Tab-separated table of C-alpha atoms in Angstrom:
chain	number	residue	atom	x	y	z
A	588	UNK	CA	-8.500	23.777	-28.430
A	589	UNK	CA	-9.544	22.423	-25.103
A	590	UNK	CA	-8.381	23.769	-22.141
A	591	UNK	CA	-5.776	20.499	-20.378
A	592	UNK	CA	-6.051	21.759	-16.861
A	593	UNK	CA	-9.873	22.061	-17.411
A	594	UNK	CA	-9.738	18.417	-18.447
A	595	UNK	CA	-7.709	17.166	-15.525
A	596	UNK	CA	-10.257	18.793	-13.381
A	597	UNK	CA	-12.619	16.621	-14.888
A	598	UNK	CA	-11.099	13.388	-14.926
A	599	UNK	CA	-10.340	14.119	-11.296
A	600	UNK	CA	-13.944	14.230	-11.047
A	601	UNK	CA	-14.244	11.031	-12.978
A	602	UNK	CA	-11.818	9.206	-10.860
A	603	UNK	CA	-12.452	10.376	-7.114
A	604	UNK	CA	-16.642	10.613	-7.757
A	605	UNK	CA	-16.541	13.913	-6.213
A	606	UNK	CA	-16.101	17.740	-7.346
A	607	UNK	CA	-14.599	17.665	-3.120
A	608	UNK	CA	-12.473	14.900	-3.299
A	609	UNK	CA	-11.231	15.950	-7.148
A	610	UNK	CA	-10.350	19.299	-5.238
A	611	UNK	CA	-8.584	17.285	-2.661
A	612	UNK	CA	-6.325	15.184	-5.119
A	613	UNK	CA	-5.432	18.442	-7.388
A	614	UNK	CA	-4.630	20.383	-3.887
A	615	UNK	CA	-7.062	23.153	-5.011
A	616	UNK	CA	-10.695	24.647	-3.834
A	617	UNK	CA	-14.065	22.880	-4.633
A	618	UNK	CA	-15.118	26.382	-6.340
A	619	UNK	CA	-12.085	26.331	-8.159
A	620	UNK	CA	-13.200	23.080	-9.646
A	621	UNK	CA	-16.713	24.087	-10.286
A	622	UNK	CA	-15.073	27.027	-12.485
A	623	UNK	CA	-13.096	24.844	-14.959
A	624	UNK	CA	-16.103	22.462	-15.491
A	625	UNK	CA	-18.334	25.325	-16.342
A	626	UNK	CA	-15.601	26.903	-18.339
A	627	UNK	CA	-15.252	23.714	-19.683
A	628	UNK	CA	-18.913	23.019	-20.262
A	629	UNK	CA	-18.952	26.289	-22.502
A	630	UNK	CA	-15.861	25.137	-24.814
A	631	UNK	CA	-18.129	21.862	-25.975
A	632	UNK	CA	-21.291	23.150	-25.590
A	633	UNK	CA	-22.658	20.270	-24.138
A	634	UNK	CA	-23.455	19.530	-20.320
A	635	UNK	CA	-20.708	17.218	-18.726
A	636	UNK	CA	-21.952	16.484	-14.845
A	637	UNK	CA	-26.058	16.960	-13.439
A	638	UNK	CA	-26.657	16.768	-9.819
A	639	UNK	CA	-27.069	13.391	-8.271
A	640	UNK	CA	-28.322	13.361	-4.661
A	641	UNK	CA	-25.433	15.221	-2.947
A	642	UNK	CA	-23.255	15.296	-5.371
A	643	UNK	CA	-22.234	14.845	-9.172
A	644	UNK	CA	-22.677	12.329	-11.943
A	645	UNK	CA	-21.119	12.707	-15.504
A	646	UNK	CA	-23.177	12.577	-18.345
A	647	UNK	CA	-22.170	10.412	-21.559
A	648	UNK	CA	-20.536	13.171	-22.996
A	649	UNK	CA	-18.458	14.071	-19.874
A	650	UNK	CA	-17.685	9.726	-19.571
A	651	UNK	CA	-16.687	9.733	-23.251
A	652	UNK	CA	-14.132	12.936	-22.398
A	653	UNK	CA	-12.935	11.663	-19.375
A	654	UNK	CA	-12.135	8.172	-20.893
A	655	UNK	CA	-10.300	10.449	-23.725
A	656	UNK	CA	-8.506	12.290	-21.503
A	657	UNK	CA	-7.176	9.272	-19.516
A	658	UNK	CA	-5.690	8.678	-22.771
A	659	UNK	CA	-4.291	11.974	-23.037
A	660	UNK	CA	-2.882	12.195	-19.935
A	661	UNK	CA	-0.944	8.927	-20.256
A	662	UNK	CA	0.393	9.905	-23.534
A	663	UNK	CA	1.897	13.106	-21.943
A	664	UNK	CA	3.360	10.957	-19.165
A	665	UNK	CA	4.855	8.631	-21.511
A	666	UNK	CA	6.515	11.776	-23.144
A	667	UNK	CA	7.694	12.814	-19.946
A	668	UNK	CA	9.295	9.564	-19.360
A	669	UNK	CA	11.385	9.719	-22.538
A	670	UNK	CA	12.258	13.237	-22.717
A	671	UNK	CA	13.680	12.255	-19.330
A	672	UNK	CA	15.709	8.938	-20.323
A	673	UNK	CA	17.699	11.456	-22.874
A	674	UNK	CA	19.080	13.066	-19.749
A	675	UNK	CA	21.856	11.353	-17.921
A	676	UNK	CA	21.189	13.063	-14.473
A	677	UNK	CA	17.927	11.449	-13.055
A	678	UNK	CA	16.576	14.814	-11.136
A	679	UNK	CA	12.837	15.675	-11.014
A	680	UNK	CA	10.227	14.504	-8.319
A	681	UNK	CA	10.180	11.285	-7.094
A	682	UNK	CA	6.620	10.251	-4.981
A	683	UNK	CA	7.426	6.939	-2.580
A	684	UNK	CA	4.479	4.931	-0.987
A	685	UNK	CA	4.283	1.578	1.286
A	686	UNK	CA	3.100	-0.506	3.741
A	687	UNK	CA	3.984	-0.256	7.110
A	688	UNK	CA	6.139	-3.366	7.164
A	689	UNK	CA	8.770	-2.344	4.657
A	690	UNK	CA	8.139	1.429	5.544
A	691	UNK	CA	10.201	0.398	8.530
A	692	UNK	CA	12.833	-2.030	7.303
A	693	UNK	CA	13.386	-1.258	3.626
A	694	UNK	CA	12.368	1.609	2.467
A	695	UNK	CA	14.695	4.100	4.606
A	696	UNK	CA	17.672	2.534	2.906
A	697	UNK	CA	16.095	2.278	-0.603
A	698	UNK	CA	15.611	6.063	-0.087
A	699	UNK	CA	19.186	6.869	1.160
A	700	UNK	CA	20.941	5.051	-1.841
A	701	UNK	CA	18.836	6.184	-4.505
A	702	UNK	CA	20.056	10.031	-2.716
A	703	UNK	CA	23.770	8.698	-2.556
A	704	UNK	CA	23.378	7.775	-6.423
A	705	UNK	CA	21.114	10.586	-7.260
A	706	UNK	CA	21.641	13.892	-5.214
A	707	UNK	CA	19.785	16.537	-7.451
A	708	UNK	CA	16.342	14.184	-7.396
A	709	UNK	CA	13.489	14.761	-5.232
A	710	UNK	CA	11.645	11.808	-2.915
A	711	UNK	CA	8.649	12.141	-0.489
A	712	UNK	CA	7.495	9.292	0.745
A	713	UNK	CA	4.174	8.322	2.285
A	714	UNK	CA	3.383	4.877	4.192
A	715	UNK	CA	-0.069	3.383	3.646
A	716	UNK	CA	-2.156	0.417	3.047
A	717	UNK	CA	-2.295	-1.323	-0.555
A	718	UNK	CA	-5.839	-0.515	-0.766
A	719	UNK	CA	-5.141	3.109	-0.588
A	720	UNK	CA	-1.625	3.120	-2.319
A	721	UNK	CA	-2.483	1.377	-5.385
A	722	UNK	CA	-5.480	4.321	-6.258
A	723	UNK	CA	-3.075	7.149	-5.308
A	724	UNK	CA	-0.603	5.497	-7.969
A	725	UNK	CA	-3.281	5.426	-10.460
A	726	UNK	CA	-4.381	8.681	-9.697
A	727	UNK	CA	-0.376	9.579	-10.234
A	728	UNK	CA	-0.262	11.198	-6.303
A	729	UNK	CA	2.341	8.606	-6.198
A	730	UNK	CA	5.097	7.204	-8.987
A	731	UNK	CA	6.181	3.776	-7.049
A	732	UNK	CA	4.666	1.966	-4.728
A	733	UNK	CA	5.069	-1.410	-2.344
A	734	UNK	CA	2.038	-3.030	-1.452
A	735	UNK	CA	1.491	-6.966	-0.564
A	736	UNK	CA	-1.249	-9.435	-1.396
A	737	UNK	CA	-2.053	-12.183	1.346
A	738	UNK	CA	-2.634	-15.966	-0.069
A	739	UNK	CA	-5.877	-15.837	1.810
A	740	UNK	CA	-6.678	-11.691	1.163
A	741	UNK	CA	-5.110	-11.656	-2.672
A	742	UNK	CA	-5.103	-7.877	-4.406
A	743	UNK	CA	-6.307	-7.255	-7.759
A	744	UNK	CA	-3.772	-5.962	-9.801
A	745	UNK	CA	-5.048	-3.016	-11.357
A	746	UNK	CA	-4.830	-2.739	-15.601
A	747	UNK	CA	-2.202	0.019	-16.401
A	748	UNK	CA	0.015	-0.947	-13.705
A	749	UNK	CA	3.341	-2.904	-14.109
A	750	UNK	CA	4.410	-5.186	-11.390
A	751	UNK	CA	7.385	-7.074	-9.865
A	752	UNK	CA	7.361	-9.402	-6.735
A	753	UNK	CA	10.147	-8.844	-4.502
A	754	UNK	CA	9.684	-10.427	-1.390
A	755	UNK	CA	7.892	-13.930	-0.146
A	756	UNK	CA	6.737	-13.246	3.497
A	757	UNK	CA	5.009	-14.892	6.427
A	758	UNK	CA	3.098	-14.057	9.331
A	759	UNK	CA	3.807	-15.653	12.723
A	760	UNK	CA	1.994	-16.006	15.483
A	761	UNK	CA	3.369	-14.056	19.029
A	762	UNK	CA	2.140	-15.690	22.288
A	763	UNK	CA	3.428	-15.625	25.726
A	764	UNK	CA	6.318	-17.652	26.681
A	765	UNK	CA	4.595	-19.067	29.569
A	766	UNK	CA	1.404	-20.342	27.278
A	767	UNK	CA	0.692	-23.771	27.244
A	768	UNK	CA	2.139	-24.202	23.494
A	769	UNK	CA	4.850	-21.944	23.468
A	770	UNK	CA	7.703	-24.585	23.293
A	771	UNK	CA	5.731	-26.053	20.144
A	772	UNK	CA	7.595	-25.162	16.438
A	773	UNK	CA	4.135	-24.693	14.699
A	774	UNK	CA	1.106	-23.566	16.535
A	775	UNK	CA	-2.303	-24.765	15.008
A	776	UNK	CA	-4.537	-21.290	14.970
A	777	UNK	CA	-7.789	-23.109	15.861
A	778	UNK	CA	-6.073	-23.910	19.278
A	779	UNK	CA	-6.476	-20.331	20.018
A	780	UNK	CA	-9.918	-19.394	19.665
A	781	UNK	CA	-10.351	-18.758	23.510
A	782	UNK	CA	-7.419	-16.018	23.513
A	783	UNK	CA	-7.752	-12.349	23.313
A	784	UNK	CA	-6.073	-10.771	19.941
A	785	UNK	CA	-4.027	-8.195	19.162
A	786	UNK	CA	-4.797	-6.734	15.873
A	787	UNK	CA	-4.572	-3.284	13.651
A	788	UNK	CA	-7.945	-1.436	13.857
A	789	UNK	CA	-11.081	-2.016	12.240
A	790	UNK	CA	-10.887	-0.995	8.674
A	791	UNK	CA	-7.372	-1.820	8.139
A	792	UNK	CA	-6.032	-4.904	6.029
A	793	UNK	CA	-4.369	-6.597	8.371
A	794	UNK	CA	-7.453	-6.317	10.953
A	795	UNK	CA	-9.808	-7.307	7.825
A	796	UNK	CA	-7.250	-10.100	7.286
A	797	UNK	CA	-6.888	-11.615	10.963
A	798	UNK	CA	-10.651	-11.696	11.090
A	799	UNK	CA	-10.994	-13.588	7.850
A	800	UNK	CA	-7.808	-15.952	9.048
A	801	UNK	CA	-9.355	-16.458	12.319
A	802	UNK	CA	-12.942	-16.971	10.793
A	803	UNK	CA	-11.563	-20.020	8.233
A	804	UNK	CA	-10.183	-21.519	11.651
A	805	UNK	CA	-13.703	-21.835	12.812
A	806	UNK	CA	-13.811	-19.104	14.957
A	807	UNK	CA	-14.591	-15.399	15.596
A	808	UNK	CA	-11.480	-13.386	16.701
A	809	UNK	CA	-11.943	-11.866	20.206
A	810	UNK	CA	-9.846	-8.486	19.033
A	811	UNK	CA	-9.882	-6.583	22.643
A	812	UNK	CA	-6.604	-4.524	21.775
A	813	UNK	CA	-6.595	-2.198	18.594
A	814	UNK	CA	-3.359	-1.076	17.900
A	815	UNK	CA	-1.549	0.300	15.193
A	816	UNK	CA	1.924	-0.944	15.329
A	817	UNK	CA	3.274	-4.507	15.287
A	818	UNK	CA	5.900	-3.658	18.497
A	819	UNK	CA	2.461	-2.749	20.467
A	820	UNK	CA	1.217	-5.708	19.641
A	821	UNK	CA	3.581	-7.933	20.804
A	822	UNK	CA	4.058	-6.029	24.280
A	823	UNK	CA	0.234	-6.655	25.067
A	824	UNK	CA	1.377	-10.180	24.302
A	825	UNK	CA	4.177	-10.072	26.342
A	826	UNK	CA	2.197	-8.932	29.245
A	827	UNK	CA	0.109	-12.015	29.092
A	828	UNK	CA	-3.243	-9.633	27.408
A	829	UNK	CA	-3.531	-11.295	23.843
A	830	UNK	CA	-2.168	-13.094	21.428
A	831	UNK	CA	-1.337	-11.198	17.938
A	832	UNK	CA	-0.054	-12.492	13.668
A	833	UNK	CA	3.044	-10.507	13.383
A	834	UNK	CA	4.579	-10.857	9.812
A	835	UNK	CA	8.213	-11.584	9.406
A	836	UNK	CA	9.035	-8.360	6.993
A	837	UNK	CA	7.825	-6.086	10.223
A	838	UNK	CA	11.655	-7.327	12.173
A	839	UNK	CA	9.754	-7.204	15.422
A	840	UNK	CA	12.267	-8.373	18.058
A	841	UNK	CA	10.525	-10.360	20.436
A	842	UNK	CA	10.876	-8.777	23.996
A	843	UNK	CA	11.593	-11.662	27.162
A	844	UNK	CA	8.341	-13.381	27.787
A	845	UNK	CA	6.824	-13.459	23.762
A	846	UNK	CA	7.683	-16.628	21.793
A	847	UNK	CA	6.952	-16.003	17.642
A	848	UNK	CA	5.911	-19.239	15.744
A	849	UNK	CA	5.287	-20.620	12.517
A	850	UNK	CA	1.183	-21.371	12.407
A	851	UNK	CA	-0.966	-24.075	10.587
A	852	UNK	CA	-2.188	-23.282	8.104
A	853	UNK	CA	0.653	-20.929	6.857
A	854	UNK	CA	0.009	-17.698	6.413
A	855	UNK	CA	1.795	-16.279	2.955
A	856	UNK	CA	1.869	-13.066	1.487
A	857	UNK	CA	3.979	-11.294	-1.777
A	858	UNK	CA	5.515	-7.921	-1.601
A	859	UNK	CA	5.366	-6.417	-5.096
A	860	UNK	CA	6.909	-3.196	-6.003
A	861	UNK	CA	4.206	-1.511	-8.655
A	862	UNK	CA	4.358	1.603	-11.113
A	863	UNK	CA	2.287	3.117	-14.121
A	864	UNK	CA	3.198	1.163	-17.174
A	865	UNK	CA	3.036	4.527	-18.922
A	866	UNK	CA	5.320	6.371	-16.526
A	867	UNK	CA	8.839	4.357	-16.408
A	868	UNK	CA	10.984	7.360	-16.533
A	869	UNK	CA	14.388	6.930	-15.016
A	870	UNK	CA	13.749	7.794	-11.562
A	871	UNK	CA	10.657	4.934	-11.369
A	872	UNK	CA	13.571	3.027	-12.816
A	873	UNK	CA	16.137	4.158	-9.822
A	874	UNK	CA	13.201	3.329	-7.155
A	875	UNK	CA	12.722	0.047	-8.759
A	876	UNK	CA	16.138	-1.163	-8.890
A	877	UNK	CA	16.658	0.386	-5.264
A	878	UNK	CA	13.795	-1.648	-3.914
A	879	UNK	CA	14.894	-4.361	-5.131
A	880	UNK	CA	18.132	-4.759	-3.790
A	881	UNK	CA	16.999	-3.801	-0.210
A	882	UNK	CA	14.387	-6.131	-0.406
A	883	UNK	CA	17.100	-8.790	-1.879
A	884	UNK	CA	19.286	-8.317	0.912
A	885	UNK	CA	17.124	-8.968	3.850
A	886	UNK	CA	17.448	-12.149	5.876
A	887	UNK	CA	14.844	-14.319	4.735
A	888	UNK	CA	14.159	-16.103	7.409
A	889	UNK	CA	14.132	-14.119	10.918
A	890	UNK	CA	16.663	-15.631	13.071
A	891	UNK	CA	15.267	-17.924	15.849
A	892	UNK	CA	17.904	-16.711	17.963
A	893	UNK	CA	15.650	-13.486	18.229
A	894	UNK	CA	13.202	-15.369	20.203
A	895	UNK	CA	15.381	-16.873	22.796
A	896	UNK	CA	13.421	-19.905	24.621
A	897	UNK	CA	14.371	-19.498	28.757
């Protein structure tokens, strides 16, 4: 009988490319690690990982067991997720993970109600970008996730995955009130390829997806301010520094002196809510129908009377 934790370790392996980052995601030592693959080794008698430059590279054998114990592993999480449904409590763990956007303006209140309606059940949350959040769900670090996909920066949707949009959002554009355009309804990006930008840092989506924006307008983005927050943003715009895309989910309240417009060409983006297909136990189900309702009972459309024109 094989060893299950021995086989985690390895599909850890298999899915992080690393004996250190398979340590990392199972919260124990590299050595540790090491010692269930060789135990593990032993029980099949065959070799499972040889070196590769720095690191590790499985062998058929250890691909064909890692594959197998994918399957394994999502059978004992579909188990989980019915012996669960025969309970009427929902208690148990419950792992949260979003964007930035809705980490501010839904998710505190999806939390708090699925407390009010279920005391005894544990939620951590942790905020993130969809290109990290949708591997930690697959990697079950998290149970539920938000993440977005941009019209002009679209996600893949992973297989195994189940998915529901639950918000249609926009990005405006924030410039100074006393710009040239600022009493226009829609401002035409091109027009602003001699401005200094406001962006999230390199590496991020949203820098990744201003660049590419910016770059389909016929220009390269001058990005002089690097900052990792939306309200920054907009105050280095409202100092007359830069100009910034601000999307419509973040709620950023435009301070006196920023005016936030619609752009040409519009910039679009769904808000999904995603979970493992094999994992809809009745807290997943709680966080879902949470979400949803937050996410249902936003405004739209963010009221122009939050960017007063003086």
């Amino acid at each position: 009988m094989l060893n299950l934790e021995r086989l985690r370790a390895l599909h850890a392996v298999a899915e992080n490319g690393s004996v250190a980052a398979a340590a990392r995601t199972l919260h124990v030592t590299p050595s540790g690690i090491s010692q269930q693959l060789n135990k593990l080794e032993r029980e099949v008698g065959v070799a499972l990982l040889v070196p590769q430059g720095r690191g590790v590279r499985l062998t058929e054998a250890g691909r064909v067991l890692a594959r197998r114990t994918a399957e394994v592993l999502s059978v004992l999480a579909q188990a989980e997720a019915e012996i669960a449904s025969l309970h009427s409590e929902v208690t148990g763990r419950l792992r949260l993970g979003a964007l930035v956007s809705p980490s501010r303006t839904v998710l505190p209140k999806a939390v708090a109600e699925i407390k009010r309606a279920h005391p005894q059940l544990e939620i951590t949350f942790a905020e993130g970008e969809s290109e990290e959040l949708l591997p930690a769900l697959i990697r079950r670090d998290l149970d539920v996730v938000v993440v977005d996909s941009w019209s002009t920066l679209p996600i893949e949707l992973p297989d195994g995955l189940s998915f529901t949009p639950v918000y249609d959002d926009v990005a405006v554009v924030a410039i100074p009130a006393s710009h040239p355009l600022a009493e226009n309804k829609v401002v035409a990006l091109r027009e602003l390829s001699d401005h200094a930008w406001a962006s999230w840092t390199r590496g991020t989506d949203f820098h990744t997806f201003t660049v590419r924006v910016l770059r389909a307008q016929g220009f390269d983005p001058r990005i002089d301010y690097e900052v990792a927050e939306f309200p920054a943003q907009v105050e280095f715009v409202a100092q007359g520094l830069a100009v910034a895309l601000i999307p419509r989910l973040a709620r950023v309240i435009p301070p006196v002196g920023v005016r936030m417009r619609d752009t040409l060409p519009p910039l679009r983006r769904d808000i999904y809510v995603a979970w493992r297909t094999d994992s809809e136990r009745p807290a997943v189900r709680a966080a879902i129908e949470a979400l949803r309702e937050q996410f249902d009972a936003l405004d739209t459309a963010q009221d122009t009377a939050q960017d007063p024109v003086h």
